[in-house]
Amino acid sequence: MFSEKLLLRLKHSSGLTVLTGAGISAESGVPTFRGKDGLWENRKVEELATINAFQKDPVQFWKFYNWRRNLLKDVKPNLGHYALVDLERIYPEFHLITQNVDGLHTTAGNKNVIELHGNIMRDKCSECGYLNTEINLELKEPPKCTKCDKLTRPDVVLFGENLNNSDLSKAQESSATCELFISIGTSSLVEPAASLPLSAKGNGAYLVEINPEDTPLTQFVDEQLKGKSSKILTQIVMILDRMR
Ligand code: APR
């Protein structure tokens, strides 16, 4: 199933960088964005998760986010997440970049996670920036900041907003300097995350994609591992435990 080339890279690389998307959490029961269940009340995430939607219609915006938070409250990491904890143990230079806001990598036990799009289980004040982790899952109306009483929003990067500069720099640096890069469960459509695997490959990394479907990235990868992340990542860890 894995090529000789990949086995050699897995065995000898010191630096592994991984990028994850919604697909890694799909087997935990979290709906992906652009899959069949990727719509909410027939509206696209690109319409709902925007800074414009928050400013224009905070009630509708918060209905969407409250629904997503409630979906996540009892969700557990799956074997794919746990395999990435093993990979962090195995590789001295391991970087995990995620587009997911569900926090499941940290729950699973990964230590160094770059949450490029933030974390949905935190509120951030739209005025003073105060971060609040004591969120209310039974919202009756858009929540207000406990410090300044202005409207808060989830601490996620919305469409129309920039990523945190320091997180993006760390992600770019770890992509450009690794020997092996694995892109897992992402449709590779949303920038700047979508460019990270290409930057890795451009700088000499061996580029692998794990996804049951083809994506715009597929044509550029050195190796496509077509299937579900839990199964493939578990196999990789088993092989590595024998080899390294
Ligand atoms: N294992 C691996 N991949 C899977 C699995 C699985 N079990 N199930 C689904 N996938 C793949 C799908 O084939 C798809 O390519 O996961 C991908 C999910 O794609 P998206 O829903 O587009 O999610 P993602 O790429 O993370 O979206 C990027 O878009 O809306 C924004 O901010 C949001 O971070 C998100 C960003």
CSV table of C-alpha atoms and ligand atoms in Angstrom, one decimal:
chain,number,residue,atom,x,y,z
A,1,MET,CA,0.0,0.0,0.0
A,2,PHE,CA,2.9,2.4,0.8
A,3,SER,CA,5.7,2.9,-1.8
A,4,GLU,CA,9.3,2.0,-1.0
A,5,LYS,CA,10.1,5.8,-1.3
A,6,LEU,CA,7.5,6.7,1.3
A,7,LEU,CA,8.7,3.9,3.7
A,8,LEU,CA,12.3,5.3,3.4
A,9,ARG,CA,11.1,8.9,4.0
A,10,LEU,CA,9.0,7.7,7.0
A,11,LYS,CA,12.0,5.9,8.4
A,12,HIS,CA,14.7,8.5,7.9
A,13,SER,CA,13.1,11.9,8.0
A,14,SER,CA,13.7,13.9,11.1
A,15,GLY,CA,11.1,16.6,10.2
A,16,LEU,CA,7.5,15.8,9.6
A,17,THR,CA,4.9,18.5,9.1
A,18,VAL,CA,1.2,17.6,9.0
A,19,LEU,CA,-1.7,19.7,7.8
A,20,THR,CA,-5.2,18.6,8.8
A,21,GLY,CA,-8.7,19.7,7.7
A,22,ALA,CA,-12.3,18.8,8.6
A,23,GLY,CA,-11.8,15.2,7.2
A,24,ILE,CA,-9.8,14.1,10.2
A,25,SER,CA,-12.7,14.8,12.5
A,26,ALA,CA,-15.3,13.3,10.2
A,27,GLU,CA,-14.9,9.9,11.8
A,28,SER,CA,-15.6,11.6,15.2
A,29,GLY,CA,-19.0,12.6,13.8
A,30,VAL,CA,-18.1,16.2,13.0
A,31,PRO,CA,-19.7,17.3,9.7
A,32,THR,CA,-17.2,18.5,7.1
A,33,PHE,CA,-17.9,21.8,5.4
A,34,ARG,CA,-18.0,20.9,1.7
A,35,GLY,CA,-19.3,17.3,2.0
A,36,LYS,CA,-22.9,16.2,1.5
A,37,ASP,CA,-23.7,17.3,5.1
A,38,GLY,CA,-21.7,20.5,4.7
A,39,LEU,CA,-24.6,22.9,4.5
A,40,TRP,CA,-26.5,24.5,7.3
A,41,GLU,CA,-30.1,25.3,6.6
A,42,ASN,CA,-29.2,25.3,3.0
A,43,ARG,CA,-26.7,28.0,3.3
A,44,LYS,CA,-23.0,27.7,2.6
A,45,VAL,CA,-20.3,28.1,5.2
A,46,GLU,CA,-18.8,30.9,3.1
A,47,GLU,CA,-22.0,32.9,3.7
A,48,LEU,CA,-22.4,32.2,7.4
A,49,ALA,CA,-18.9,32.3,8.7
A,50,THR,CA,-18.0,35.8,7.6
A,51,ILE,CA,-17.2,39.0,9.5
A,52,ASN,CA,-19.9,40.6,7.4
A,53,ALA,CA,-22.6,38.1,8.7
A,54,PHE,CA,-21.5,38.8,12.3
A,55,GLN,CA,-21.8,42.5,11.8
A,56,LYS,CA,-25.0,42.5,9.8
A,57,ASP,CA,-27.0,39.8,11.5
A,58,PRO,CA,-25.4,38.7,14.8
A,59,VAL,CA,-28.6,36.7,15.8
A,60,GLN,CA,-28.4,34.4,12.7
A,61,PHE,CA,-24.6,34.3,12.9
A,62,TRP,CA,-24.7,33.1,16.6
A,63,LYS,CA,-27.5,30.6,15.8
A,64,PHE,CA,-25.0,28.9,13.4
A,65,TYR,CA,-22.1,29.0,15.8
A,66,ASN,CA,-24.2,27.8,18.8
A,67,TRP,CA,-25.4,24.9,16.6
A,68,ARG,CA,-21.8,24.0,15.8
A,69,ARG,CA,-20.7,24.3,19.4
A,70,ASN,CA,-23.5,22.0,20.5
A,71,LEU,CA,-22.5,19.5,17.9
A,72,LEU,CA,-19.0,19.5,19.3
A,73,LYS,CA,-19.7,19.3,23.0
A,74,ASP,CA,-19.7,15.5,23.3
A,75,VAL,CA,-17.4,14.7,20.4
A,76,LYS,CA,-14.3,12.6,21.1
A,77,PRO,CA,-11.0,12.3,19.1
A,78,ASN,CA,-10.8,9.2,16.8
A,79,LEU,CA,-8.0,6.9,15.9
A,80,GLY,CA,-6.7,9.4,13.3
A,81,HIS,CA,-6.2,12.0,16.0
A,82,TYR,CA,-4.5,9.5,18.3
A,83,ALA,CA,-2.1,8.3,15.6
A,84,LEU,CA,-0.9,11.9,15.2
A,85,VAL,CA,-0.1,11.9,19.0
A,86,ASP,CA,2.1,8.9,18.3
A,87,LEU,CA,3.7,10.7,15.3
A,88,GLU,CA,4.6,13.6,17.6
A,89,ARG,CA,6.3,11.0,20.0
A,90,ILE,CA,8.2,9.4,17.1
A,91,TYR,CA,9.5,12.5,15.2
A,92,PRO,CA,11.9,14.9,16.9
A,93,GLU,CA,10.8,17.7,14.6
A,94,PHE,CA,7.0,17.4,14.4
A,95,HIS,CA,4.6,20.2,13.5
A,96,LEU,CA,0.9,19.8,13.4
A,97,ILE,CA,-1.0,22.6,11.6
A,98,THR,CA,-4.8,22.4,11.6
A,99,GLN,CA,-7.6,24.3,9.9
A,100,ASN,CA,-10.0,22.7,12.4
A,101,VAL,CA,-11.5,24.8,15.2
A,102,ASP,CA,-12.8,21.8,17.2
A,103,GLY,CA,-9.7,21.4,19.5
A,104,LEU,CA,-9.7,17.6,19.0
A,105,HIS,CA,-5.9,17.4,18.4
A,106,THR,CA,-5.2,19.0,21.8
A,107,THR,CA,-7.9,16.8,23.4
A,108,ALA,CA,-6.2,13.7,21.9
A,109,GLY,CA,-2.9,14.8,23.4
A,110,ASN,CA,-0.9,16.6,20.8
A,111,LYS,CA,1.3,19.2,22.4
A,112,ASN,CA,2.3,21.6,19.6
A,113,VAL,CA,-0.7,22.4,17.5
A,114,ILE,CA,-0.9,25.4,15.3
A,115,GLU,CA,-4.7,26.2,15.2
A,116,LEU,CA,-4.6,28.3,12.0
A,117,HIS,CA,-8.3,29.1,12.1
A,118,GLY,CA,-8.6,29.5,15.9
A,119,ASN,CA,-10.8,27.6,18.4
A,120,ILE,CA,-14.6,27.6,18.4
A,121,MET,CA,-14.9,26.9,22.1
A,122,ARG,CA,-13.6,30.3,23.0
A,123,ASP,CA,-15.3,33.7,22.8
A,124,LYS,CA,-13.4,36.8,21.7
A,125,CYS,CA,-14.8,40.3,22.3
A,126,SER,CA,-15.3,42.1,19.0
A,127,GLU,CA,-14.3,45.4,20.8
A,128,CYS,CA,-11.6,44.8,23.4
A,129,GLY,CA,-10.4,41.3,22.3
A,130,TYR,CA,-10.9,39.7,25.7
A,131,LEU,CA,-10.8,35.9,25.4
A,132,ASN,CA,-13.3,33.9,27.4
A,133,THR,CA,-13.3,30.1,27.7
A,134,GLU,CA,-16.4,29.9,29.9
A,135,ILE,CA,-18.9,29.8,27.0
A,136,ASN,CA,-22.6,29.4,27.2
A,137,LEU,CA,-24.0,26.6,25.1
A,138,GLU,CA,-27.6,27.6,25.7
A,139,LEU,CA,-27.6,31.0,24.1
A,140,LYS,CA,-30.8,33.0,23.9
A,141,GLU,CA,-29.2,36.0,22.3
A,142,PRO,CA,-25.7,37.0,21.0
A,143,PRO,CA,-23.4,37.0,24.0
A,144,LYS,CA,-21.7,40.1,25.4
A,145,CYS,CA,-18.2,40.5,26.7
A,146,THR,CA,-17.9,40.1,30.5
A,147,LYS,CA,-15.3,42.9,30.6
A,148,CYS,CA,-16.7,45.6,28.3
A,149,ASP,CA,-20.3,44.5,27.5
A,150,LYS,CA,-19.8,44.7,23.8
A,151,LEU,CA,-20.7,41.9,21.4
A,152,THR,CA,-18.4,38.8,21.4
A,153,ARG,CA,-17.8,36.3,18.6
A,154,PRO,CA,-16.1,32.9,18.6
A,155,ASP,CA,-12.3,33.1,18.5
A,156,VAL,CA,-12.2,31.7,15.0
A,157,VAL,CA,-10.9,33.3,11.8
A,158,LEU,CA,-13.9,34.3,9.7
A,159,PHE,CA,-14.0,34.6,6.0
A,160,GLY,CA,-12.9,38.2,5.3
A,161,GLU,CA,-10.4,38.2,8.2
A,162,ASN,CA,-6.6,37.7,8.3
A,163,LEU,CA,-5.0,34.8,10.1
A,164,ASN,CA,-2.9,35.4,13.2
A,165,ASN,CA,0.5,36.5,11.9
A,166,SER,CA,2.6,34.5,14.3
A,167,ASP,CA,0.6,31.2,13.7
A,168,LEU,CA,0.8,31.7,9.9
A,169,SER,CA,4.6,32.3,10.1
A,170,LYS,CA,5.1,29.2,12.2
A,171,ALA,CA,3.0,27.2,9.7
A,172,GLN,CA,4.9,28.5,6.7
A,173,GLU,CA,8.3,28.0,8.4
A,174,SER,CA,7.5,24.4,9.4
A,175,SER,CA,6.2,23.6,5.9
A,176,ALA,CA,9.2,25.1,4.1
A,177,THR,CA,11.7,23.2,6.2
A,178,CYS,CA,10.3,19.7,6.6
A,179,GLU,CA,11.5,16.6,4.8
A,180,LEU,CA,8.0,15.0,4.8
A,181,PHE,CA,4.7,16.7,4.6
A,182,ILE,CA,1.3,15.0,5.0
A,183,SER,CA,-1.9,16.7,4.0
A,184,ILE,CA,-4.9,15.0,5.7
A,185,GLY,CA,-8.6,15.4,5.2
A,186,THR,CA,-8.7,18.8,3.6
A,187,SER,CA,-10.3,19.8,0.3
A,188,SER,CA,-7.3,22.1,-0.3
A,189,LEU,CA,-9.5,25.0,-1.4
A,190,VAL,CA,-9.0,27.6,1.3
A,191,GLU,CA,-5.9,29.8,1.4
A,192,PRO,CA,-3.4,30.3,2.8
A,193,ALA,CA,-3.5,26.8,4.2
A,194,ALA,CA,-3.9,25.3,0.7
A,195,SER,CA,-0.4,26.7,-0.3
A,196,LEU,CA,1.5,25.1,2.6
A,197,PRO,CA,1.8,21.6,1.0
A,198,LEU,CA,3.1,23.2,-2.2
A,199,SER,CA,5.6,25.3,-0.4
A,200,ALA,CA,6.8,22.1,1.3
A,201,LYS,CA,7.2,20.3,-2.0
A,202,GLY,CA,8.9,23.4,-3.6
A,203,ASN,CA,11.5,23.2,-0.8
A,204,GLY,CA,12.2,19.5,-1.4
A,205,ALA,CA,9.8,17.7,1.0
A,206,TYR,CA,8.1,14.5,0.0
A,207,LEU,CA,4.4,15.4,-0.3
A,208,VAL,CA,1.7,12.9,0.7
A,209,GLU,CA,-2.1,13.3,0.7
A,210,ILE,CA,-4.5,11.3,2.8
A,211,ASN,CA,-8.1,11.7,1.6
A,212,PRO,CA,-10.8,9.4,0.2
A,213,GLU,CA,-11.4,11.9,-2.6
A,214,ASP,CA,-9.2,13.7,-5.1
A,215,THR,CA,-8.6,17.3,-4.4
A,216,PRO,CA,-6.9,20.2,-6.3
A,217,LEU,CA,-3.7,19.2,-4.5
A,218,THR,CA,-3.8,15.6,-5.7
A,219,GLN,CA,-2.1,16.3,-9.0
A,220,PHE,CA,1.0,17.7,-7.2
A,221,VAL,CA,1.6,15.1,-4.6
A,222,ASP,CA,4.3,12.5,-4.6
A,223,GLU,CA,2.0,9.9,-3.1
A,224,GLN,CA,-1.7,9.7,-2.7
A,225,LEU,CA,-3.1,7.5,0.1
A,226,LYS,CA,-6.7,7.2,-0.9
A,227,GLY,CA,-8.9,6.4,2.1
A,228,LYS,CA,-10.0,7.4,5.5
A,229,SER,CA,-7.4,9.0,7.8
A,230,SER,CA,-8.0,6.8,10.9
A,231,LYS,CA,-7.1,3.6,9.0
A,232,ILE,CA,-4.2,5.0,7.0
A,233,LEU,CA,-2.6,6.9,9.9
A,234,THR,CA,-2.9,3.9,12.2
A,235,GLN,CA,-1.1,1.8,9.6
A,236,ILE,CA,1.7,4.4,9.3
A,237,VAL,CA,2.2,4.4,13.1
A,238,MET,CA,2.3,0.5,13.2
A,239,ILE,CA,4.9,0.5,10.4
A,240,LEU,CA,7.0,3.2,12.1
A,241,ASP,CA,6.9,1.4,15.5
A,242,ARG,CA,8.5,-1.6,13.8
A,243,MET,CA,11.0,0.4,11.7
A,244,ARG,CA,12.3,3.2,13.9
B,1,APR,N1,-10.5,10.9,6.2
B,1,APR,C1,-9.8,11.7,5.5
B,1,APR,N2,-10.4,12.7,4.7
B,1,APR,C2,-11.8,12.8,4.7
B,1,APR,C3,-12.6,11.9,5.5
B,1,APR,C4,-11.9,10.9,6.3
B,1,APR,N3,-12.5,10.0,7.0
B,1,APR,N4,-13.9,12.2,5.3
B,1,APR,C5,-13.9,13.2,4.5
B,1,APR,N5,-12.6,13.6,4.1
B,1,APR,C6,-12.2,14.7,3.2
B,1,APR,C7,-13.2,15.1,2.1
B,1,APR,O1,-13.0,14.3,1.0
B,1,APR,C8,-12.8,16.5,1.9
B,1,APR,O2,-11.7,16.6,0.9
B,1,APR,O3,-12.1,15.9,4.0
B,1,APR,C9,-12.2,17.0,3.2
B,1,APR,C10,-13.0,18.1,3.9
B,1,APR,O4,-13.0,19.2,3.2
B,1,APR,P1,-13.8,20.6,3.7
B,1,APR,O5,-15.1,20.2,4.2
B,1,APR,O6,-13.7,21.6,2.6
B,1,APR,O7,-12.9,21.0,5.0
B,1,APR,P2,-11.5,21.8,5.0
B,1,APR,O8,-10.6,21.5,3.9
B,1,APR,O9,-11.0,21.6,6.4
B,1,APR,O10,-12.0,23.3,4.9
B,1,APR,C11,-11.1,24.3,5.1
B,1,APR,O11,-12.9,26.0,5.1
B,1,APR,O12,-14.9,26.8,5.8
B,1,APR,C12,-13.6,26.8,6.0
B,1,APR,O13,-12.6,27.5,8.0
B,1,APR,C13,-13.2,26.3,7.4
B,1,APR,O14,-11.2,25.3,8.1
B,1,APR,C14,-12.2,25.2,7.2
B,1,APR,C15,-11.7,25.5,5.8
